[in-house]
PDB file of C-alpha atoms and ligand atoms in Angstrom:
ATOM      1  CA  UNK V   5       4.373 -16.692  16.892  1.00  0.00           C
ATOM      2  CA  UNK V   6       1.279 -18.301  15.269  1.00  0.00           C
ATOM      3  CA  UNK V   7      -0.345 -20.496  17.911  1.00  0.00           C
ATOM      4  CA  UNK V   8      -2.863 -22.733  16.117  1.00  0.00           C
ATOM      5  CA  UNK V   9      -0.492 -25.718  16.169  1.00  0.00           C
ATOM      6  CA  UNK V  10      -0.582 -25.828  12.361  1.00  0.00           C
ATOM      7  CA  UNK V  11       2.720 -24.720  10.911  1.00  0.00           C
ATOM      8  CA  UNK V  12       2.452 -21.465   9.043  1.00  0.00           C
ATOM      9  CA  UNK V  13       4.497 -20.663   5.960  1.00  0.00           C
ATOM     10  CA  UNK V  14       4.781 -17.335   4.155  1.00  0.00           C
ATOM     11  CA  UNK V  15       4.599 -17.636   0.372  1.00  0.00           C
ATOM     12  CA  UNK V  16       6.070 -14.679  -1.518  1.00  0.00           C
ATOM     13  CA  UNK V  17       4.627 -13.514  -4.817  1.00  0.00           C
ATOM     14  CA  UNK V  18       7.211 -11.814  -7.010  1.00  0.00           C
ATOM     15  CA  UNK V  19       5.622  -8.353  -6.530  1.00  0.00           C
ATOM     16  CA  UNK V  20       5.959  -8.575  -2.747  1.00  0.00           C
ATOM     17  CA  UNK V  21       9.138 -10.522  -1.988  1.00  0.00           C
ATOM     18  CA  UNK V  22      10.769  -8.019   0.346  1.00  0.00           C
ATOM     19  CA  UNK V  23       7.683  -7.576   2.505  1.00  0.00           C
ATOM     20  CA  UNK V  24       7.009 -11.334   2.563  1.00  0.00           C
ATOM     21  CA  UNK V  25      10.543 -12.013   3.731  1.00  0.00           C
ATOM     22  CA  UNK V  26      10.283  -9.380   6.496  1.00  0.00           C
ATOM     23  CA  UNK V  27       6.948 -10.867   7.535  1.00  0.00           C
ATOM     24  CA  UNK V  28       8.336 -14.398   7.778  1.00  0.00           C
ATOM     25  CA  UNK V  29      11.186 -13.018   9.913  1.00  0.00           C
ATOM     26  CA  UNK V  30       8.825 -11.256  12.319  1.00  0.00           C
ATOM     27  CA  UNK V  31       6.509 -14.286  12.584  1.00  0.00           C
ATOM     28  CA  UNK V  32       9.510 -16.631  12.860  1.00  0.00           C
ATOM     29  CA  UNK V  33       8.047 -18.960  10.241  1.00  0.00           C
ATOM     30  CA  UNK V  34       9.619 -20.267   7.039  1.00  0.00           C
ATOM     31  CA  UNK V  35       9.534 -18.399   3.744  1.00  0.00           C
ATOM     32  CA  UNK V  36       8.517 -20.677   0.865  1.00  0.00           C
ATOM     33  CA  UNK V  37      10.833 -21.210  -2.036  1.00  0.00           C
ATOM     34  CA  UNK V  38       8.807 -20.086  -5.048  1.00  0.00           C
ATOM     35  CA  UNK V  39      10.126 -20.235  -8.574  1.00  0.00           C
ATOM     36  CA  UNK V  40       8.542 -17.772 -10.954  1.00  0.00           C
ATOM     37  CA  UNK V  41       9.452 -17.227 -14.558  1.00  0.00           C
ATOM     38  CA  UNK V  42       7.929 -16.007 -17.795  1.00  0.00           C
ATOM     39  CA  UNK V  43       7.603 -18.095 -20.930  1.00  0.00           C
ATOM     40  CA  UNK V  44       8.877 -16.439 -24.111  1.00  0.00           C
ATOM     41  CA  UNK V  45       5.328 -15.292 -24.906  1.00  0.00           C
ATOM     42  CA  UNK V  46       5.085 -13.567 -21.510  1.00  0.00           C
ATOM     43  CA  UNK V  47       2.855 -16.126 -19.797  1.00  0.00           C
ATOM     44  CA  UNK V  48       3.607 -16.805 -16.145  1.00  0.00           C
ATOM     45  CA  UNK V  49       5.018 -20.022 -14.639  1.00  0.00           C
ATOM     46  CA  UNK V  50       5.045 -20.701 -10.897  1.00  0.00           C
ATOM     47  CA  UNK V  51       6.360 -23.608  -8.859  1.00  0.00           C
ATOM     48  CA  UNK V  52       6.423 -23.967  -5.082  1.00  0.00           C
ATOM     49  CA  UNK V  53       9.346 -26.131  -3.989  1.00  0.00           C
ATOM     50  CA  UNK V  54       8.329 -26.864  -0.364  1.00  0.00           C
ATOM     51  CA  UNK V  55       6.209 -29.593   1.165  1.00  0.00           C
ATOM     52  CA  UNK V  56       3.087 -27.684   2.159  1.00  0.00           C
ATOM     53  CA  UNK V  57       0.769 -30.520   3.179  1.00  0.00           C
ATOM     54  CA  UNK V  58      -1.405 -29.476   6.131  1.00  0.00           C
ATOM     55  CA  UNK V  59       0.242 -26.076   6.457  1.00  0.00           C
ATOM     56  CA  UNK V  60      -1.398 -22.695   6.812  1.00  0.00           C
ATOM     57  CA  UNK V  61      -0.174 -20.574   3.934  1.00  0.00           C
ATOM     58  CA  UNK V  62       0.090 -16.805   3.994  1.00  0.00           C
ATOM     59  CA  UNK V  63       0.351 -15.723   0.385  1.00  0.00           C
ATOM     60  CA  UNK V  64       1.736 -12.206  -0.073  1.00  0.00           C
ATOM     61  CA  UNK V  65       1.170 -10.590  -3.457  1.00  0.00           C
ATOM     62  CA  UNK V  66       0.098  -7.218  -4.837  1.00  0.00           C
ATOM     63  CA  UNK V  67      -2.617  -6.805  -7.440  1.00  0.00           C
ATOM     64  CA  UNK V  68      -0.328  -4.409  -9.301  1.00  0.00           C
ATOM     65  CA  UNK V  69       1.022  -4.467 -11.945  1.00  0.00           C
ATOM     66  CA  UNK V  70      -1.512  -6.511 -13.936  1.00  0.00           C
ATOM     67  CA  UNK V  71       0.822  -9.510 -14.391  1.00  0.00           C
ATOM     68  CA  UNK V  72       0.851  -9.918 -10.606  1.00  0.00           C
ATOM     69  CA  UNK V  73      -2.838 -10.773 -10.651  1.00  0.00           C
ATOM     70  CA  UNK V  74      -2.336 -13.795 -12.900  1.00  0.00           C
ATOM     71  CA  UNK V  75       0.610 -14.912 -10.773  1.00  0.00           C
ATOM     72  CA  UNK V  76      -1.548 -14.552  -7.665  1.00  0.00           C
ATOM     73  CA  UNK V  77      -4.282 -16.765  -9.142  1.00  0.00           C
ATOM     74  CA  UNK V  78      -1.746 -19.407 -10.189  1.00  0.00           C
ATOM     75  CA  UNK V  79      -0.161 -19.402  -6.731  1.00  0.00           C
ATOM     76  CA  UNK V  80      -3.536 -19.792  -5.008  1.00  0.00           C
ATOM     77  CA  UNK V  81      -4.255 -22.890  -7.090  1.00  0.00           C
ATOM     78  CA  UNK V  82      -0.833 -24.410  -6.630  1.00  0.00           C
ATOM     79  CA  UNK V  83      -1.036 -23.968  -2.854  1.00  0.00           C
ATOM     80  CA  UNK V  84      -4.322 -25.893  -2.583  1.00  0.00           C
ATOM     81  CA  UNK V  85      -2.943 -28.497  -4.990  1.00  0.00           C
ATOM     82  CA  UNK V  86      -0.014 -28.909  -2.591  1.00  0.00           C
ATOM     83  CA  UNK V  87      -2.410 -29.723   0.282  1.00  0.00           C
ATOM     84  CA  UNK V  88      -2.432 -26.599   2.458  1.00  0.00           C
ATOM     85  CA  UNK V  89      -5.089 -26.453   5.204  1.00  0.00           C
ATOM     86  CA  UNK V  90      -5.758 -22.719   5.222  1.00  0.00           C
ATOM     87  CA  UNK V  91      -4.980 -19.748   3.006  1.00  0.00           C
ATOM     88  CA  UNK V  92      -4.632 -16.152   4.112  1.00  0.00           C
ATOM     89  CA  UNK V  93      -4.074 -13.707   1.305  1.00  0.00           C
ATOM     90  CA  UNK V  94      -2.081 -10.564   2.088  1.00  0.00           C
ATOM     91  CA  UNK V  95      -2.425  -7.897  -0.612  1.00  0.00           C
ATOM     92  CA  UNK V  96       0.057  -5.181   0.419  1.00  0.00           C
ATOM     93  CA  UNK V  97      -0.898  -2.863  -2.444  1.00  0.00           C
ATOM     94  CA  UNK V  98      -4.418  -3.391  -3.713  1.00  0.00           C
ATOM     95  CA  UNK V  99      -4.144  -2.126  -7.271  1.00  0.00           C
ATOM     96  CA  UNK V 100      -7.410  -0.885  -8.823  1.00  0.00           C
ATOM     97  CA  UNK V 101      -8.743   0.282  -5.436  1.00  0.00           C
ATOM     98  CA  UNK V 102      -9.087   3.835  -6.770  1.00  0.00           C
ATOM     99  CA  UNK V 103     -11.792   2.719  -9.224  1.00  0.00           C
ATOM    100  CA  UNK V 104     -14.117   1.722  -6.392  1.00  0.00           C
ATOM    101  CA  UNK V 105     -17.375   3.205  -7.650  1.00  0.00           C
ATOM    102  CA  UNK V 106     -19.123   4.259 -10.816  1.00  0.00           C
ATOM    103  CA  UNK V 107     -17.778   7.690 -11.703  1.00  0.00           C
ATOM    104  CA  UNK V 108     -19.294   7.566 -15.217  1.00  0.00           C
ATOM    105  CA  UNK V 109     -21.987   5.368 -16.739  1.00  0.00           C
ATOM    106  CA  UNK V 110     -20.559   2.369 -18.599  1.00  0.00           C
ATOM    107  CA  UNK V 111     -17.367   1.981 -16.525  1.00  0.00           C
ATOM    108  CA  UNK V 112     -16.153  -1.153 -14.790  1.00  0.00           C
ATOM    109  CA  UNK V 113     -16.021  -0.893 -11.003  1.00  0.00           C
ATOM    110  CA  UNK V 114     -12.566  -2.405 -11.234  1.00  0.00           C
ATOM    111  CA  UNK V 115     -11.969  -2.788  -7.498  1.00  0.00           C
ATOM    112  CA  UNK V 116     -14.997  -5.082  -7.279  1.00  0.00           C
ATOM    113  CA  UNK V 117     -13.856  -7.149 -10.249  1.00  0.00           C
ATOM    114  CA  UNK V 118     -10.458  -7.721  -8.682  1.00  0.00           C
ATOM    115  CA  UNK V 119     -11.968  -8.513  -5.275  1.00  0.00           C
ATOM    116  CA  UNK V 120     -14.345 -11.079  -6.802  1.00  0.00           C
ATOM    117  CA  UNK V 121     -11.563 -12.942  -8.557  1.00  0.00           C
ATOM    118  CA  UNK V 122      -8.883 -13.036  -5.877  1.00  0.00           C
ATOM    119  CA  UNK V 123     -11.074 -14.268  -3.014  1.00  0.00           C
ATOM    120  CA  UNK V 124     -11.880 -17.717  -4.408  1.00  0.00           C
ATOM    121  CA  UNK V 125     -10.560 -20.369  -2.048  1.00  0.00           C
ATOM    122  CA  UNK V 126      -9.190 -17.809   0.387  1.00  0.00           C
ATOM    123  CA  UNK V 127     -10.005 -17.909   4.119  1.00  0.00           C
ATOM    124  CA  UNK V 128      -9.125 -14.321   4.901  1.00  0.00           C
ATOM    125  CA  UNK V 129      -7.822 -11.242   3.089  1.00  0.00           C
ATOM    126  CA  UNK V 130      -5.503  -8.652   4.616  1.00  0.00           C
ATOM    127  CA  UNK V 131      -4.791  -5.367   2.861  1.00  0.00           C
ATOM    128  CA  UNK V 132      -2.510  -2.486   3.834  1.00  0.00           C
ATOM    129  CA  UNK V 133      -3.821   1.098   3.809  1.00  0.00           C
ATOM    130  CA  UNK V 134      -6.279   0.158   1.097  1.00  0.00           C
ATOM    131  CA  UNK V 135      -7.253   3.324  -0.769  1.00  0.00           C
ATOM    132  CA  UNK V 136     -10.928   2.898   0.013  1.00  0.00           C
ATOM    133  CA  UNK V 137     -12.295   0.551   2.652  1.00  0.00           C
ATOM    134  CA  UNK V 138     -15.404   0.337   0.454  1.00  0.00           C
ATOM    135  CA  UNK V 139     -13.352  -2.229  -1.508  1.00  0.00           C
ATOM    136  CA  UNK V 140     -13.343  -4.573   1.490  1.00  0.00           C
ATOM    137  CA  UNK V 141     -17.139  -4.651   1.620  1.00  0.00           C
ATOM    138  CA  UNK V 142     -17.102  -6.547  -1.653  1.00  0.00           C
ATOM    139  CA  UNK V 143     -15.344  -9.580  -0.171  1.00  0.00           C
ATOM    140  CA  UNK V 144     -17.444 -12.483   1.072  1.00  0.00           C
ATOM    141  CA  UNK V 145     -14.567 -13.727   3.259  1.00  0.00           C
ATOM    142  CA  UNK V 146     -13.303 -11.925   6.395  1.00  0.00           C
ATOM    143  CA  UNK V 147     -11.023  -8.972   5.711  1.00  0.00           C
ATOM    144  CA  UNK V 148      -8.692  -6.761   7.759  1.00  0.00           C
ATOM    145  CA  UNK V 149      -6.889  -3.610   6.718  1.00  0.00           C
ATOM    146  CA  UNK V 150      -3.486  -3.107   8.361  1.00  0.00           C
ATOM    147  CA  UNK V 151      -2.118   0.421   8.510  1.00  0.00           C
ATOM    148  CA  UNK V 152       1.510   1.307   7.956  1.00  0.00           C
ATOM    149  CA  UNK V 153       0.746   4.959   8.753  1.00  0.00           C
ATOM    150  CA  UNK V 154       1.819   4.747  12.432  1.00  0.00           C
ATOM    151  CA  UNK V 155       5.163   3.263  11.289  1.00  0.00           C
ATOM    152  CA  UNK V 156       5.569   6.128   8.804  1.00  0.00           C
ATOM    153  CA  UNK V 157       4.616   8.733  11.408  1.00  0.00           C
ATOM    154  CA  UNK V 158       7.067   7.248  13.889  1.00  0.00           C
ATOM    155  CA  UNK V 159       9.828   7.602  11.269  1.00  0.00           C
ATOM    156  CA  UNK V 160       8.752  11.205  10.571  1.00  0.00           C
ATOM    157  CA  UNK V 161       8.827  12.028  14.284  1.00  0.00           C
ATOM    158  CA  UNK V 162      12.335  10.577  14.624  1.00  0.00           C
ATOM    159  CA  UNK V 163      13.646  12.770  11.765  1.00  0.00           C
ATOM    160  CA  UNK V 164      12.258  15.882  13.432  1.00  0.00           C
ATOM    161  CA  UNK V 165       9.050  16.556  11.477  1.00  0.00           C
ATOM    162  CA  UNK V 166       7.235  19.561  12.949  1.00  0.00           C
ATOM    163  CA  UNK V 167       4.088  19.655  10.811  1.00  0.00           C
ATOM    164  CA  UNK V 168       2.056  16.957   9.033  1.00  0.00           C
ATOM    165  CA  UNK V 169       0.116  17.916   5.929  1.00  0.00           C
ATOM    166  CA  UNK V 170      -2.746  16.000   4.317  1.00  0.00           C
ATOM    167  CA  UNK V 171      -2.875  16.841   0.611  1.00  0.00           C
ATOM    168  CA  UNK V 172      -6.657  16.661   0.515  1.00  0.00           C
ATOM    169  CA  UNK V 173      -9.678  17.038   2.781  1.00  0.00           C
ATOM    170  CA  UNK V 174     -10.401  13.328   2.367  1.00  0.00           C
ATOM    171  CA  UNK V 175      -7.174  12.484   4.242  1.00  0.00           C
ATOM    172  CA  UNK V 176      -7.926  14.631   7.293  1.00  0.00           C
ATOM    173  CA  UNK V 177      -9.088  11.824   9.594  1.00  0.00           C
ATOM    174  CA  UNK V 178      -5.902   9.870   9.041  1.00  0.00           C
ATOM    175  CA  UNK V 179      -3.657  12.894   9.654  1.00  0.00           C
ATOM    176  CA  UNK V 180      -5.635  13.973  12.718  1.00  0.00           C
ATOM    177  CA  UNK V 181      -5.200  10.512  14.218  1.00  0.00           C
ATOM    178  CA  UNK V 182      -1.435  10.445  13.532  1.00  0.00           C
ATOM    179  CA  UNK V 183      -1.076  13.977  14.872  1.00  0.00           C
ATOM    180  CA  UNK V 184      -2.728  13.008  18.162  1.00  0.00           C
ATOM    181  CA  UNK V 185      -0.732   9.802  18.507  1.00  0.00           C
ATOM    182  CA  UNK V 186       2.679  11.305  17.708  1.00  0.00           C
ATOM    183  CA  UNK V 187       2.112  14.845  19.026  1.00  0.00           C
ATOM    184  CA  UNK V 188       2.905  16.546  15.715  1.00  0.00           C
ATOM    185  CA  UNK V 189       0.644  19.437  14.608  1.00  0.00           C
ATOM    186  CA  UNK V 190      -1.249  18.996  11.329  1.00  0.00           C
ATOM    187  CA  UNK V 191      -3.056  20.863   8.568  1.00  0.00           C
ATOM    188  CA  UNK V 192      -4.480  20.029   5.169  1.00  0.00           C
ATOM    189  CA  UNK V 193      -4.842  21.261   1.636  1.00  0.00           C
ATOM    190  CA  UNK V 194      -7.734  20.794  -0.726  1.00  0.00           C
ATOM    191  CA  UNK V 195      -7.135  19.358  -4.163  1.00  0.00           C
ATOM    192  CA  UNK V 196      -9.128  18.985  -7.308  1.00  0.00           C
ATOM    193  CA  UNK V 197      -8.029  16.340  -9.814  1.00  0.00           C
ATOM    194  CA  UNK V 198      -8.172  17.611 -13.387  1.00  0.00           C
ATOM    195  CA  UNK V 199      -6.841  14.433 -15.067  1.00  0.00           C
ATOM    196  CA  UNK V 200      -4.556  11.486 -14.334  1.00  0.00           C
ATOM    197  CA  UNK V 201      -1.462  13.725 -14.295  1.00  0.00           C
ATOM    198  CA  UNK V 202      -2.770  17.124 -13.187  1.00  0.00           C
ATOM    199  CA  UNK V 203      -4.172  18.390  -9.906  1.00  0.00           C
ATOM    200  CA  UNK V 204      -5.154  21.853  -8.774  1.00  0.00           C
ATOM    201  CA  UNK V 205      -4.702  22.877  -5.159  1.00  0.00           C
ATOM    202  CA  UNK V 206      -6.660  25.694  -3.578  1.00  0.00           C
ATOM    203  CA  UNK V 207      -4.315  28.385  -2.163  1.00  0.00           C
ATOM    204  CA  UNK V 208      -4.294  28.138   1.629  1.00  0.00           C
ATOM    205  CA  UNK V 209      -2.060  29.656   4.333  1.00  0.00           C
ATOM    206  CA  UNK V 210      -0.585  27.078   6.664  1.00  0.00           C
ATOM    207  CA  UNK V 211       1.716  27.669   9.619  1.00  0.00           C
ATOM    208  CA  UNK V 212       4.789  26.150   7.944  1.00  0.00           C
ATOM    209  CA  UNK V 213       7.347  29.000   7.812  1.00  0.00           C
ATOM    210  CA  UNK V 214      10.747  27.800   9.039  1.00  0.00           C
ATOM    211  CA  UNK V 215       9.391  24.298   9.771  1.00  0.00           C
ATOM    212  CA  UNK V 216      10.220  20.760   8.718  1.00  0.00           C
ATOM    213  CA  UNK V 217       7.032  19.629   7.028  1.00  0.00           C
ATOM    214  CA  UNK V 218       5.926  16.194   5.809  1.00  0.00           C
ATOM    215  CA  UNK V 219       3.112  15.675   3.300  1.00  0.00           C
ATOM    216  CA  UNK V 220       1.542  12.276   3.938  1.00  0.00           C
ATOM    217  CA  UNK V 221      -0.602  10.442   1.367  1.00  0.00           C
ATOM    218  CA  UNK V 222      -1.658   6.824   0.964  1.00  0.00           C
ATOM    219  CA  UNK V 223      -0.405   6.590  -2.641  1.00  0.00           C
ATOM    220  CA  UNK V 224       2.120   8.544  -4.690  1.00  0.00           C
ATOM    221  CA  UNK V 225       1.607   7.767  -8.356  1.00  0.00           C
ATOM    222  CA  UNK V 226       2.699  10.512 -10.796  1.00  0.00           C
ATOM    223  CA  UNK V 227       3.755  12.715  -7.867  1.00  0.00           C
ATOM    224  CA  UNK V 228       1.428  15.492  -9.127  1.00  0.00           C
ATOM    225  CA  UNK V 229      -0.428  15.803  -5.818  1.00  0.00           C
ATOM    226  CA  UNK V 230       2.682  16.038  -3.659  1.00  0.00           C
ATOM    227  CA  UNK V 231       4.602  18.332  -6.040  1.00  0.00           C
ATOM    228  CA  UNK V 232       1.699  20.819  -6.093  1.00  0.00           C
ATOM    229  CA  UNK V 233       1.365  20.759  -2.293  1.00  0.00           C
ATOM    230  CA  UNK V 234       5.148  21.004  -1.789  1.00  0.00           C
ATOM    231  CA  UNK V 235       5.347  24.066  -4.063  1.00  0.00           C
ATOM    232  CA  UNK V 236       2.791  25.864  -1.896  1.00  0.00           C
ATOM    233  CA  UNK V 237       4.688  24.952   1.264  1.00  0.00           C
ATOM    234  CA  UNK V 238       7.991  26.163  -0.222  1.00  0.00           C
ATOM    235  CA  UNK V 239       6.379  29.444  -1.299  1.00  0.00           C
ATOM    236  CA  UNK V 240       5.138  29.896   2.259  1.00  0.00           C
ATOM    237  CA  UNK V 241       8.650  29.455   3.688  1.00  0.00           C
ATOM    238  CA  UNK V 242       8.777  25.822   4.844  1.00  0.00           C
ATOM    239  CA  UNK V 243      12.358  24.950   5.862  1.00  0.00           C
ATOM    240  CA  UNK V 244      12.174  21.407   4.538  1.00  0.00           C
ATOM    241  CA  UNK V 245       9.454  19.431   2.794  1.00  0.00           C
ATOM    242  CA  UNK V 246       9.357  15.652   2.906  1.00  0.00           C
ATOM    243  CA  UNK V 247       6.967  13.383   0.991  1.00  0.00           C
ATOM    244  CA  UNK V 248       5.735  10.194   2.640  1.00  0.00           C
ATOM    245  CA  UNK V 249       3.319   7.502   1.553  1.00  0.00           C
ATOM    246  CA  UNK V 250       2.467   3.869   2.099  1.00  0.00           C
ATOM    247  CA  UNK V 251       2.348   2.922  -1.591  1.00  0.00           C
ATOM    248  CA  UNK V 252       5.030   4.460  -3.798  1.00  0.00           C
ATOM    249  CA  UNK V 253       4.069   3.701  -7.403  1.00  0.00           C
ATOM    250  CA  UNK V 254       6.326   6.509  -8.683  1.00  0.00           C
ATOM    251  CA  UNK V 255       5.233   6.415 -12.329  1.00  0.00           C
ATOM    252  CA  UNK V 256       6.205   8.831 -15.127  1.00  0.00           C
ATOM    253  CA  UNK V 257       9.444  10.003 -13.484  1.00  0.00           C
ATOM    254  CA  UNK V 258       7.717  10.906 -10.202  1.00  0.00           C
ATOM    255  CA  UNK V 259      10.850  10.508  -8.059  1.00  0.00           C
ATOM    256  CA  UNK V 260      12.785  12.952 -10.249  1.00  0.00           C
ATOM    257  CA  UNK V 261       9.917  15.477 -10.125  1.00  0.00           C
ATOM    258  CA  UNK V 262       9.651  15.109  -6.368  1.00  0.00           C
ATOM    259  CA  UNK V 263      13.399  15.628  -5.938  1.00  0.00           C
ATOM    260  CA  UNK V 264      13.004  19.244  -7.159  1.00  0.00           C
ATOM    261  CA  UNK V 265      10.646  20.195  -4.325  1.00  0.00           C
ATOM    262  CA  UNK V 266      11.116  17.606  -1.570  1.00  0.00           C
ATOM    263  CA  UNK V 267      14.225  17.137   0.543  1.00  0.00           C
ATOM    264  CA  UNK V 268      13.360  13.475   1.034  1.00  0.00           C
ATOM    265  CA  UNK V 269      10.828  10.914  -0.182  1.00  0.00           C
ATOM    266  CA  UNK V 270       9.729   7.951   1.905  1.00  0.00           C
ATOM    267  CA  UNK V 271       7.528   4.965   1.168  1.00  0.00           C
ATOM    268  CA  UNK V 272       6.999   1.492   2.550  1.00  0.00           C
ATOM    269  CA  UNK V 273       7.825  -1.844   0.974  1.00  0.00           C
ATOM    270  CA  UNK V 274       4.244  -2.553  -0.170  1.00  0.00           C
ATOM    271  CA  UNK V 275       5.785  -1.558  -3.481  1.00  0.00           C
ATOM    272  CA  UNK V 276       9.534  -2.026  -3.519  1.00  0.00           C
ATOM    273  CA  UNK V 277      11.639   0.944  -4.601  1.00  0.00           C
ATOM    274  CA  UNK V 278      14.855   2.717  -3.634  1.00  0.00           C
ATOM    275  CA  UNK V 279      12.901   4.832  -1.109  1.00  0.00           C
ATOM    276  CA  UNK V 280      11.092   1.923   0.629  1.00  0.00           C
ATOM    277  CA  UNK V 281      12.704   2.806   3.942  1.00  0.00           C
ATOM    278  CA  UNK V 282       9.888   1.675   6.215  1.00  0.00           C
ATOM    279  CA  UNK V 283       8.590  -1.895   6.185  1.00  0.00           C
ATOM    280  CA  UNK V 284       4.863  -2.459   6.465  1.00  0.00           C
ATOM    281  CA  UNK V 285       5.544  -6.013   7.704  1.00  0.00           C
ATOM    282  CA  UNK V 286       5.113  -5.253  11.458  1.00  0.00           C
ATOM    283  CA  UNK V 287       1.628  -3.852  10.746  1.00  0.00           C
ATOM    284  CA  UNK V 288       0.681  -6.943   8.724  1.00  0.00           C
ATOM    285  CA  UNK V 289       2.146  -9.274  11.369  1.00  0.00           C
ATOM    286  CA  UNK V 290       0.097  -7.568  14.084  1.00  0.00           C
ATOM    287  CA  UNK V 291      -3.144  -8.001  12.146  1.00  0.00           C
ATOM    288  CA  UNK V 292      -2.286 -11.613  11.264  1.00  0.00           C
ATOM    289  CA  UNK V 293      -1.632 -12.571  14.864  1.00  0.00           C
ATOM    290  CA  UNK V 294      -4.550 -10.721  16.411  1.00  0.00           C
ATOM    291  CA  UNK V 295      -7.343 -11.922  14.149  1.00  0.00           C
TER     292      UNK V 295
HETATM  293  C1  R5P C 327      -5.833   9.809  -4.449  1.00  0.00           C
HETATM  294  O1  R5P C 327      -6.945   9.924  -4.035  1.00  0.00           O
HETATM  295  C2  R5P C 327      -4.687   9.293  -3.644  1.00  0.00           C
HETATM  296  O2  R5P C 327      -4.899   9.380  -2.279  1.00  0.00           O
HETATM  297  C3  R5P C 327      -3.414   9.996  -4.029  1.00  0.00           C
HETATM  298  O3  R5P C 327      -3.503  11.351  -3.632  1.00  0.00           O
HETATM  299  C4  R5P C 327      -3.166   9.934  -5.517  1.00  0.00           C
HETATM  300  O4  R5P C 327      -3.256   8.625  -5.959  1.00  0.00           O
HETATM  301  C5  R5P C 327      -1.818  10.518  -5.850  1.00  0.00           C
HETATM  302  O5  R5P C 327      -1.643  10.467  -7.220  1.00  0.00           O
HETATM  303  P1  R5P C 327      -0.538  11.346  -7.927  1.00  0.00           P
HETATM  304  O6  R5P C 327       0.771  11.058  -7.270  1.00  0.00           O
HETATM  305  O7  R5P C 327      -0.588  10.890  -9.350  1.00  0.00           O
HETATM  306  O8  R5P C 327      -0.960  12.774  -7.785  1.00  0.00           O
END
């Protein structure tokens, strides 16, 4: 599919193997053989087994969890050492994107720190449903943000979803767009975050009685946001409530908590889990081949 004449190769980081493999399949290019291991003290070791001289490398690696960042930096270096001609970095889940501004004096703007360090020697950066596009403004190299949301909405339409819910006002634009494209009505809640694990949701009547409803968010972390929204929908008579997101972090037993209030949970493979039933690879492939 790539047309530059230079042979492309997809290089999987260990946090993004599944997506990298799907991407290589869609692009019909080889997937590099990367060996990754940890030394007894926890330090990372990487080795790329292919001949990469002159090739255009597409490195796919999350910046979450923290160990993935070190692996990413090592892989970038090893790829240039191996003689690649171009490096595109795909960051399916951009960890730290939620700390994208100064909320309190004295804090690190962590998203900027990560952006500064991962862009060295990179020709282009591609993210997927990055939490805040403000993060992309920090990069000095060209960036694109692919969206897996249409792939998620298409799945939701196929399973008979009758109402899309945004858990917060900030997500309204995204839901409105999906609603128009897939002809599914939408509404939204309004949340207030109290701390990392607790959210409060203003009581609001939505037209959900007897309907199959899907709550769509970019990230599910502790599940607190979705659980609170799903409880309101259940109380108002929703027939079925599904939770869907691009990035399923599912920390602190989130999947178990969600199982009490949601009939089904869906995420993409930007973070691999047992509910990664939609691949974000087609969205990444489209951005890669059209930019
Ligand atoms: C926040 O702004 C995000 O869009 C998500 O709503 C949030 O990260 C979800 O976190 P949790 O699952 O912990 O409520």
